[in-house]
Amino acid sequence: MLYIALMVICFFVLMAIRVPIPFALLASTLVYYFGAELPLNIVVVRLLRSFDSFILLAIPFFILAGRIMSEAGISDRLIRVADLIVGRVKGSLAYTNIVVSMFFGGITGTAISDTTAIGSILIPSMVKKGYSRSFSAAVTAASSTMGPIIPPSLMFIIYGSIAQVSIRDMFLAGAIPGLLVGISQMAVVKIHAIKNDLPRREETISPREAWIIVRDASLAILLPVIILGGILLGIVSPTEAAVVAAFYAGIIAMFVYRTLSVRRLLTVIKESAVETGSVSIIIAAAALFGWALSNEQAPQMFAEWLMDSSLSKWQILLMINLMLFGLGMFMDSIPAIMIVTPVLLPLFNILNIDPLHAGLFMSVNLITGLATPPVGCCLFAASIISESPMEKISRAILPFLIANVIVVLLVTYIPSISLFIPSLLK
């Protein structure tokens, strides 16, 4: 266990000096391998085995589908639909920001693409209408955290592959928590709108204009329906659904909306490959780190230590949530879920916690870190787009983070929130 302790210490030291997470994971894991005098060919084998899962093939195709939809200008159409729904409410653009994030999250499954695609359009519009730059950036960063919860979700795919949980059930279980995040953020906007007398859309939209808006966006909104419908009906697996999503996105972008040229499509494919490579490096490095922990039975020892601590089940869950929230503040959600899942699964088994339920509250907790200071990537993206200092955005986003934390606690202590929809379709 000495070398495991050194490995963990080395990892946090490297993170503290801003070494990229994949390299911090690899370098710290090598400390264990050299200390334990294990042959280096095991490192290579473990790196390769980390991709020995058919379900992981879904990742590059979902990334490609999201990229295509972003490049095709889908966000404009979704924003018009969201404005049609909530545009007449006080603080309408802030509500629109949240609603369109629900739509966009169901297409891309990632938070950072949500922040950049929606923020680049809505943040300038909000500022022009009288919203403060910091609040505009805060609501954009906060609402984008719904992306990794509302299916399809890369986090769910990775968690399901590690915990051997049905990806279909993960997608279904994410629906209600994702909606709860959106509703809680709307409650924050409601309070802010009343307090600061935020504006709303004054002009009315005729039925004919409303029909045109819905018609123009219908094919984009149909994409998550195709993904989930195909999986639920047993027509396609999650991996096959990802391929269908990428193909469908390419067809409507090039031949229906005609907003994506062949040349630009090739560039999008290249960018998607680079992003997939970045995710793959993280997956491999985190898997290697996790194997080192498992090899020394660190997860089992951690579980036994907690069980011997005479803490109640709800206190243990609170401790886990505090640990995850702290981790999410400094680490991206994908490597975090890969590191903590093997560590916590034995504990969940002892506590008789459904791994599907565990995956949901862990995911909702970790994605909150994407918009949490000091290093939330969505926060940085929103800061750049809004040209507002991180300090101001960090203050403005606090009410939204509190709303997210409340949802985390609800999902943690009320398992039926996550398990209700999957149980209906068993």
Coordinates of C-alpha atoms in Angstrom, one line a residue:
M1 CA 0.0 0.0 0.0
L2 CA 3.0 2.3 0.3
Y3 CA 3.4 2.6 -3.4
I4 CA -0.4 3.2 -3.8
A5 CA -0.1 6.1 -1.3
L6 CA 2.9 7.5 -3.2
M7 CA 0.9 7.1 -6.5
V8 CA -2.0 9.1 -5.2
I9 CA 0.2 11.8 -3.6
C10 CA 2.1 12.1 -6.9
F11 CA -1.1 12.5 -8.8
F12 CA -2.4 15.3 -6.7
V13 CA 0.9 17.1 -6.7
L14 CA 1.0 16.9 -10.5
M15 CA -2.5 18.2 -10.7
A16 CA -1.6 21.1 -8.4
I17 CA 1.1 22.2 -10.7
R18 CA -1.3 22.1 -13.6
V19 CA 0.0 19.0 -15.4
P20 CA -2.7 17.8 -17.9
I21 CA -4.8 15.1 -16.2
P22 CA -4.0 12.2 -18.6
F23 CA -0.2 12.7 -18.1
A24 CA -0.6 13.2 -14.4
L25 CA -2.5 9.9 -14.2
L26 CA 0.1 8.1 -16.4
A27 CA 3.1 9.5 -14.5
S28 CA 1.7 8.8 -11.1
T29 CA 0.8 5.2 -12.1
L30 CA 4.3 4.6 -13.2
V31 CA 5.4 5.4 -9.7
Y32 CA 3.4 2.4 -8.5
Y33 CA 4.6 0.1 -11.3
F34 CA 8.3 0.9 -10.8
G35 CA 7.9 0.7 -7.0
A36 CA 6.2 -2.6 -7.1
E37 CA 8.8 -3.8 -9.7
L38 CA 6.1 -4.8 -12.2
P39 CA 7.2 -5.4 -15.8
L40 CA 6.4 -2.5 -18.2
N41 CA 4.7 -4.8 -20.7
I42 CA 1.8 -5.0 -18.2
V43 CA 1.4 -1.2 -18.7
V44 CA 1.0 -1.7 -22.4
V45 CA -1.4 -4.6 -22.0
R46 CA -3.5 -2.7 -19.5
L47 CA -3.6 0.4 -21.8
L48 CA -4.8 -1.7 -24.7
R49 CA -7.3 -3.6 -22.6
S50 CA -9.0 -0.4 -21.5
F51 CA -10.5 -0.1 -25.0
D52 CA -11.6 -3.8 -25.1
S53 CA -15.2 -2.9 -24.9
F54 CA -17.7 -2.7 -27.8
I55 CA -19.8 -0.1 -26.1
L56 CA -16.9 2.4 -26.1
L57 CA -17.2 2.5 -29.9
A58 CA -20.3 4.7 -29.3
I59 CA -18.1 7.6 -28.1
P60 CA -16.5 8.7 -31.4
F61 CA -19.9 8.5 -33.2
F62 CA -21.7 10.5 -30.6
I63 CA -18.9 13.1 -30.6
L64 CA -19.1 13.3 -34.4
A65 CA -22.9 13.7 -34.3
G66 CA -22.7 16.5 -31.8
R67 CA -20.0 18.3 -33.8
I68 CA -22.0 18.0 -37.0
M69 CA -25.1 19.4 -35.4
S70 CA -23.1 22.3 -33.8
E71 CA -21.5 23.2 -37.1
A72 CA -24.8 23.0 -39.0
G73 CA -26.2 26.0 -37.1
I74 CA -28.7 23.8 -35.2
S75 CA -28.4 26.0 -32.1
D76 CA -30.1 28.9 -33.9
R77 CA -33.2 26.8 -34.6
L78 CA -33.3 25.4 -31.1
I79 CA -33.0 28.8 -29.6
R80 CA -36.0 30.0 -31.6
V81 CA -38.1 27.0 -30.4
A82 CA -37.0 27.7 -26.8
D83 CA -38.0 31.4 -27.2
L84 CA -41.3 30.3 -28.6
I85 CA -42.0 28.3 -25.4
V86 CA -40.7 30.8 -22.7
G87 CA -40.2 34.0 -24.5
R88 CA -43.1 35.9 -22.9
V89 CA -41.9 35.2 -19.4
K90 CA -40.0 37.8 -17.4
G91 CA -36.3 36.9 -17.8
S92 CA -37.2 35.2 -21.0
L93 CA -33.7 34.9 -22.5
A94 CA -32.3 33.3 -19.3
Y95 CA -35.2 30.7 -19.5
T96 CA -34.5 30.3 -23.2
N97 CA -30.8 29.5 -22.3
I98 CA -31.9 26.7 -20.0
V99 CA -34.6 25.2 -22.3
V100 CA -32.3 25.2 -25.3
S101 CA -29.6 23.5 -23.2
M102 CA -32.1 20.7 -22.6
F103 CA -32.6 20.3 -26.4
F104 CA -28.9 20.6 -27.1
G105 CA -27.9 18.2 -24.4
G106 CA -30.1 15.6 -26.0
I107 CA -28.2 16.0 -29.2
T108 CA -24.5 16.4 -28.2
G109 CA -24.3 14.8 -24.7
T110 CA -21.4 17.1 -23.7
A111 CA -21.3 20.3 -21.7
I112 CA -18.5 22.3 -23.2
S113 CA -20.1 22.1 -26.7
D114 CA -23.3 23.4 -25.2
T115 CA -21.5 26.3 -23.5
T116 CA -19.7 27.4 -26.7
A117 CA -22.5 26.8 -29.2
I118 CA -25.3 28.4 -27.2
G119 CA -23.2 31.0 -25.3
S120 CA -21.8 32.5 -28.5
I121 CA -25.3 33.4 -29.6
L122 CA -27.2 34.0 -26.4
I123 CA -24.7 35.7 -24.2
P124 CA -24.3 38.7 -26.6
S125 CA -28.1 38.8 -27.0
M126 CA -28.6 38.8 -23.3
V127 CA -26.1 41.6 -22.7
K128 CA -27.7 43.7 -25.4
K129 CA -31.1 43.3 -23.7
G130 CA -29.8 44.5 -20.4
Y131 CA -28.7 41.4 -18.6
S132 CA -25.3 41.7 -16.8
R133 CA -22.4 39.9 -18.5
S134 CA -21.6 37.9 -15.3
F135 CA -25.2 36.6 -15.0
S136 CA -25.4 35.8 -18.7
A137 CA -22.2 33.8 -18.5
A138 CA -23.3 32.1 -15.2
V139 CA -26.7 30.9 -16.6
T140 CA -25.0 29.6 -19.7
A141 CA -22.3 27.7 -17.8
A142 CA -24.8 26.3 -15.3
S143 CA -27.4 25.2 -17.9
S144 CA -24.8 23.4 -19.9
T145 CA -24.3 20.9 -17.1
M146 CA -27.5 19.3 -18.2
G147 CA -25.7 18.0 -21.3
P148 CA -23.9 15.1 -19.7
I149 CA -27.1 14.0 -17.8
I150 CA -29.8 14.2 -20.5
P151 CA -29.2 11.2 -22.9
P152 CA -27.1 10.5 -24.9
S153 CA -24.3 11.0 -22.4
L154 CA -20.6 10.0 -22.7
M155 CA -20.4 9.8 -18.9
F156 CA -23.2 7.2 -18.8
I157 CA -21.5 5.1 -21.5
I158 CA -18.2 5.1 -19.7
Y159 CA -19.7 4.4 -16.3
G160 CA -21.9 1.6 -17.7
S161 CA -18.9 0.0 -19.4
I162 CA -17.0 -0.1 -16.0
A163 CA -19.9 -1.0 -13.7
Q164 CA -21.5 -3.4 -16.2
V165 CA -24.7 -1.5 -16.1
S166 CA -27.1 -1.3 -19.0
I167 CA -26.4 1.8 -21.1
R168 CA -30.1 1.9 -22.0
D169 CA -31.1 2.0 -18.4
M170 CA -28.5 4.7 -17.7
F171 CA -30.0 6.8 -20.5
L172 CA -33.5 6.3 -19.1
A173 CA -32.5 7.0 -15.5
G174 CA -30.9 10.3 -16.6
A175 CA -34.1 11.8 -17.8
I176 CA -35.7 12.9 -14.5
P177 CA -32.5 14.1 -12.9
G178 CA -31.7 16.1 -16.0
L179 CA -35.2 17.7 -15.9
L180 CA -34.8 18.4 -12.2
V181 CA -31.5 20.3 -12.8
G182 CA -33.3 22.4 -15.5
I183 CA -36.3 23.1 -13.3
S184 CA -34.1 24.0 -10.3
Q185 CA -32.2 26.5 -12.4
M186 CA -35.4 28.0 -13.7
A187 CA -36.4 28.6 -10.1
V188 CA -33.1 30.5 -9.6
V189 CA -33.9 32.6 -12.8
K190 CA -37.4 33.3 -11.5
I191 CA -36.1 34.7 -8.3
H192 CA -33.4 36.7 -10.1
A193 CA -36.0 38.0 -12.6
I194 CA -38.3 39.3 -9.9
K195 CA -35.5 40.9 -7.9
N196 CA -33.9 42.6 -10.9
D197 CA -37.0 43.2 -13.1
L198 CA -35.5 41.3 -16.1
P199 CA -37.0 42.0 -19.5
R200 CA -39.1 39.6 -21.6
R201 CA -40.0 39.4 -25.3
E202 CA -42.6 42.0 -26.1
E203 CA -43.5 41.1 -29.7
T204 CA -46.0 38.3 -30.2
I205 CA -45.4 35.4 -32.6
S206 CA -48.3 34.5 -35.0
P207 CA -49.4 30.8 -35.3
R208 CA -47.9 30.7 -38.8
E209 CA -44.6 32.0 -37.6
A210 CA -44.7 29.5 -34.7
W211 CA -45.3 26.6 -37.2
I212 CA -42.4 27.7 -39.3
I213 CA -40.1 27.8 -36.2
V214 CA -41.1 24.3 -35.1
R215 CA -40.9 22.9 -38.6
D216 CA -37.4 24.2 -39.1
A217 CA -36.2 22.7 -35.9
S218 CA -38.2 19.5 -36.0
L219 CA -35.5 17.4 -37.6
A220 CA -32.9 18.4 -35.0
I221 CA -35.3 17.7 -32.1
L222 CA -36.0 14.4 -33.6
L223 CA -32.4 13.2 -33.2
P224 CA -32.6 12.3 -29.5
V225 CA -36.0 10.7 -30.1
I226 CA -34.4 8.4 -32.8
I227 CA -31.5 7.5 -30.4
L228 CA -33.7 6.7 -27.4
G229 CA -36.5 5.2 -29.4
G230 CA -34.2 2.8 -31.3
I231 CA -32.5 1.7 -28.1
L232 CA -35.8 1.3 -26.1
L233 CA -37.5 -0.7 -28.9
G234 CA -34.5 -3.0 -29.2
I235 CA -33.9 -2.0 -32.8
V236 CA -30.3 -0.9 -32.2
S237 CA -27.7 -1.1 -29.4
P238 CA -26.3 2.1 -27.9
T239 CA -23.2 1.8 -30.2
E240 CA -25.4 1.3 -33.3
A241 CA -27.6 4.2 -32.2
A242 CA -24.4 6.4 -32.1
V243 CA -23.7 5.4 -35.7
V244 CA -27.3 6.1 -36.8
A245 CA -27.1 9.5 -35.0
A246 CA -23.9 10.5 -36.8
F247 CA -25.3 9.4 -40.2
Y248 CA -28.6 11.2 -39.6
A249 CA -26.9 14.4 -38.5
G250 CA -24.7 14.4 -41.6
I251 CA -27.7 13.9 -43.9
I252 CA -29.8 16.7 -42.5
A253 CA -26.9 19.1 -42.2
M254 CA -25.7 18.6 -45.8
F255 CA -28.9 17.9 -47.8
V256 CA -31.8 19.3 -45.7
Y257 CA -30.5 22.4 -44.0
R258 CA -27.6 22.7 -46.4
T259 CA -25.4 24.4 -43.8
L260 CA -22.5 22.0 -44.0
S261 CA -20.3 21.6 -47.1
V262 CA -18.3 18.5 -47.9
R263 CA -15.0 20.4 -47.2
R264 CA -16.3 21.5 -43.8
L265 CA -17.6 18.0 -43.0
L266 CA -14.1 16.6 -43.5
T267 CA -12.8 19.2 -41.1
V268 CA -15.5 18.3 -38.6
I269 CA -14.5 14.6 -38.9
K270 CA -10.9 15.5 -38.3
E271 CA -11.8 17.7 -35.2
S272 CA -14.0 14.8 -33.9
A273 CA -11.1 12.4 -34.3
V274 CA -8.9 14.7 -32.3
E275 CA -11.5 15.1 -29.5
T276 CA -12.0 11.3 -29.5
G277 CA -8.2 10.9 -29.2
S278 CA -8.2 13.2 -26.2
V279 CA -11.0 11.3 -24.5
S280 CA -9.3 8.0 -25.3
I281 CA -6.1 9.0 -23.7
I282 CA -8.0 9.9 -20.5
I283 CA -9.8 6.6 -20.6
A284 CA -6.6 4.6 -21.0
A285 CA -4.7 6.6 -18.3
A286 CA -7.6 6.4 -15.8
A287 CA -8.1 2.6 -16.5
L288 CA -4.4 2.1 -15.7
F289 CA -4.7 4.1 -12.5
G290 CA -7.8 2.2 -11.5
W291 CA -6.1 -1.2 -12.2
A292 CA -3.3 -0.2 -9.8
L293 CA -5.8 0.6 -7.1
S294 CA -7.7 -2.7 -7.7
N295 CA -4.4 -4.7 -7.8
E296 CA -3.7 -3.7 -4.2
Q297 CA -7.3 -4.1 -3.2
A298 CA -7.5 -0.5 -2.2
P299 CA -11.3 -0.3 -3.1
Q300 CA -12.1 -3.2 -0.8
M301 CA -10.0 -1.7 2.0
F302 CA -11.7 1.7 1.6
A303 CA -15.1 0.0 1.8
E304 CA -14.2 -2.0 4.9
W305 CA -12.8 1.1 6.6
L306 CA -16.0 3.1 6.0
M307 CA -18.2 0.2 7.1
D308 CA -16.1 -0.2 10.3
S309 CA -16.4 3.6 11.0
S310 CA -19.9 3.1 12.5
L311 CA -21.3 5.7 10.2
S312 CA -24.9 5.3 9.0
K313 CA -25.7 4.8 5.4
W314 CA -26.9 8.3 4.8
Q315 CA -23.7 9.7 6.4
I316 CA -21.5 7.5 4.2
L317 CA -23.4 8.8 1.1
L318 CA -22.9 12.4 2.3
M319 CA -19.2 11.7 2.7
I320 CA -19.1 10.3 -0.8
N321 CA -20.9 13.3 -2.2
L322 CA -18.5 15.7 -0.5
M323 CA -15.5 13.8 -1.9
L324 CA -17.0 13.7 -5.4
F325 CA -17.9 17.4 -5.3
G326 CA -14.3 18.3 -4.2
L327 CA -12.9 16.1 -7.0
G328 CA -15.2 17.6 -9.6
M329 CA -13.9 21.1 -8.7
F330 CA -10.4 20.2 -10.0
M331 CA -10.9 17.3 -12.4
D332 CA -13.0 16.8 -15.6
S333 CA -15.9 14.5 -15.1
I334 CA -14.8 11.7 -17.4
P335 CA -11.5 10.8 -15.7
A336 CA -13.1 11.4 -12.3
I337 CA -15.9 8.8 -13.0
M338 CA -13.3 6.3 -14.3
I339 CA -11.1 6.7 -11.2
V340 CA -13.8 6.6 -8.5
T341 CA -16.2 4.0 -10.0
P342 CA -13.9 1.0 -9.3
V343 CA -13.1 2.4 -5.8
L344 CA -16.7 2.9 -4.8
L345 CA -18.4 -0.1 -6.4
P346 CA -17.4 -2.6 -3.6
L347 CA -18.9 -0.1 -1.1
F348 CA -22.1 0.2 -3.0
N349 CA -22.4 -3.6 -3.0
I350 CA -22.0 -3.7 0.7
L351 CA -24.6 -1.0 1.3
N352 CA -27.0 -2.6 -1.2
I353 CA -27.1 0.5 -3.4
D354 CA -28.2 -0.2 -6.9
P355 CA -25.2 0.5 -9.2
L356 CA -27.6 2.3 -11.6
H357 CA -28.7 4.7 -8.9
A358 CA -25.1 5.1 -7.8
G359 CA -24.1 6.0 -11.3
L360 CA -26.7 8.7 -11.5
F361 CA -25.9 10.6 -8.3
M362 CA -22.2 10.3 -9.0
S363 CA -22.6 11.7 -12.5
V364 CA -24.9 14.6 -11.4
N365 CA -22.4 15.4 -8.7
L366 CA -19.4 15.4 -10.9
I367 CA -20.9 17.4 -13.7
T368 CA -21.7 20.2 -11.2
G369 CA -17.9 20.6 -11.1
L370 CA -17.8 21.6 -14.8
A371 CA -19.3 24.9 -13.7
T372 CA -17.7 25.2 -10.3
P373 CA -14.7 27.4 -9.6
P374 CA -11.7 27.3 -9.7
V375 CA -11.2 25.2 -12.8
G376 CA -14.7 24.4 -14.3
C377 CA -14.2 24.2 -18.0
C378 CA -17.7 25.5 -18.8
L379 CA -17.0 28.5 -16.5
F380 CA -13.8 29.3 -18.4
A381 CA -15.6 29.0 -21.8
A382 CA -18.4 31.3 -20.6
S383 CA -15.9 33.8 -19.3
I384 CA -14.1 34.0 -22.6
I385 CA -17.3 34.4 -24.6
S386 CA -18.8 37.0 -22.2
E387 CA -15.5 38.9 -21.6
S388 CA -16.4 38.9 -18.0
P389 CA -13.9 38.1 -15.2
M390 CA -14.0 34.7 -13.6
E391 CA -14.4 36.3 -10.1
K392 CA -17.7 38.0 -11.1
I393 CA -19.0 34.9 -12.9
S394 CA -18.1 32.7 -9.9
R395 CA -20.2 34.9 -7.6
A396 CA -23.1 35.0 -10.1
I397 CA -23.2 31.2 -10.5
L398 CA -23.4 30.4 -6.8
P399 CA -27.2 30.2 -6.7
F400 CA -27.2 27.8 -9.7
L401 CA -24.6 25.6 -8.0
I402 CA -26.7 25.5 -4.8
A403 CA -29.7 24.4 -7.0
N404 CA -27.5 21.7 -8.5
V405 CA -26.4 20.5 -5.1
I406 CA -30.0 20.2 -3.9
V407 CA -30.7 18.0 -7.0
V408 CA -27.7 15.9 -6.2
L409 CA -29.0 15.3 -2.6
L410 CA -32.5 14.5 -3.9
V411 CA -31.1 12.0 -6.4
T412 CA -28.8 10.5 -3.8
Y413 CA -31.4 9.9 -1.0
I414 CA -34.4 9.2 -3.2
P415 CA -33.4 6.3 -5.5
S416 CA -36.8 6.2 -7.2
I417 CA -36.0 9.5 -9.0
S418 CA -33.3 7.6 -11.0
L419 CA -34.9 4.2 -11.0
F420 CA -38.5 5.0 -11.8
I421 CA -38.4 5.1 -15.6
P422 CA -36.1 2.1 -16.0
S423 CA -38.3 0.1 -13.6
L424 CA -41.4 0.9 -15.8
L425 CA -39.7 -0.6 -18.9
K426 CA -38.1 -3.7 -17.3

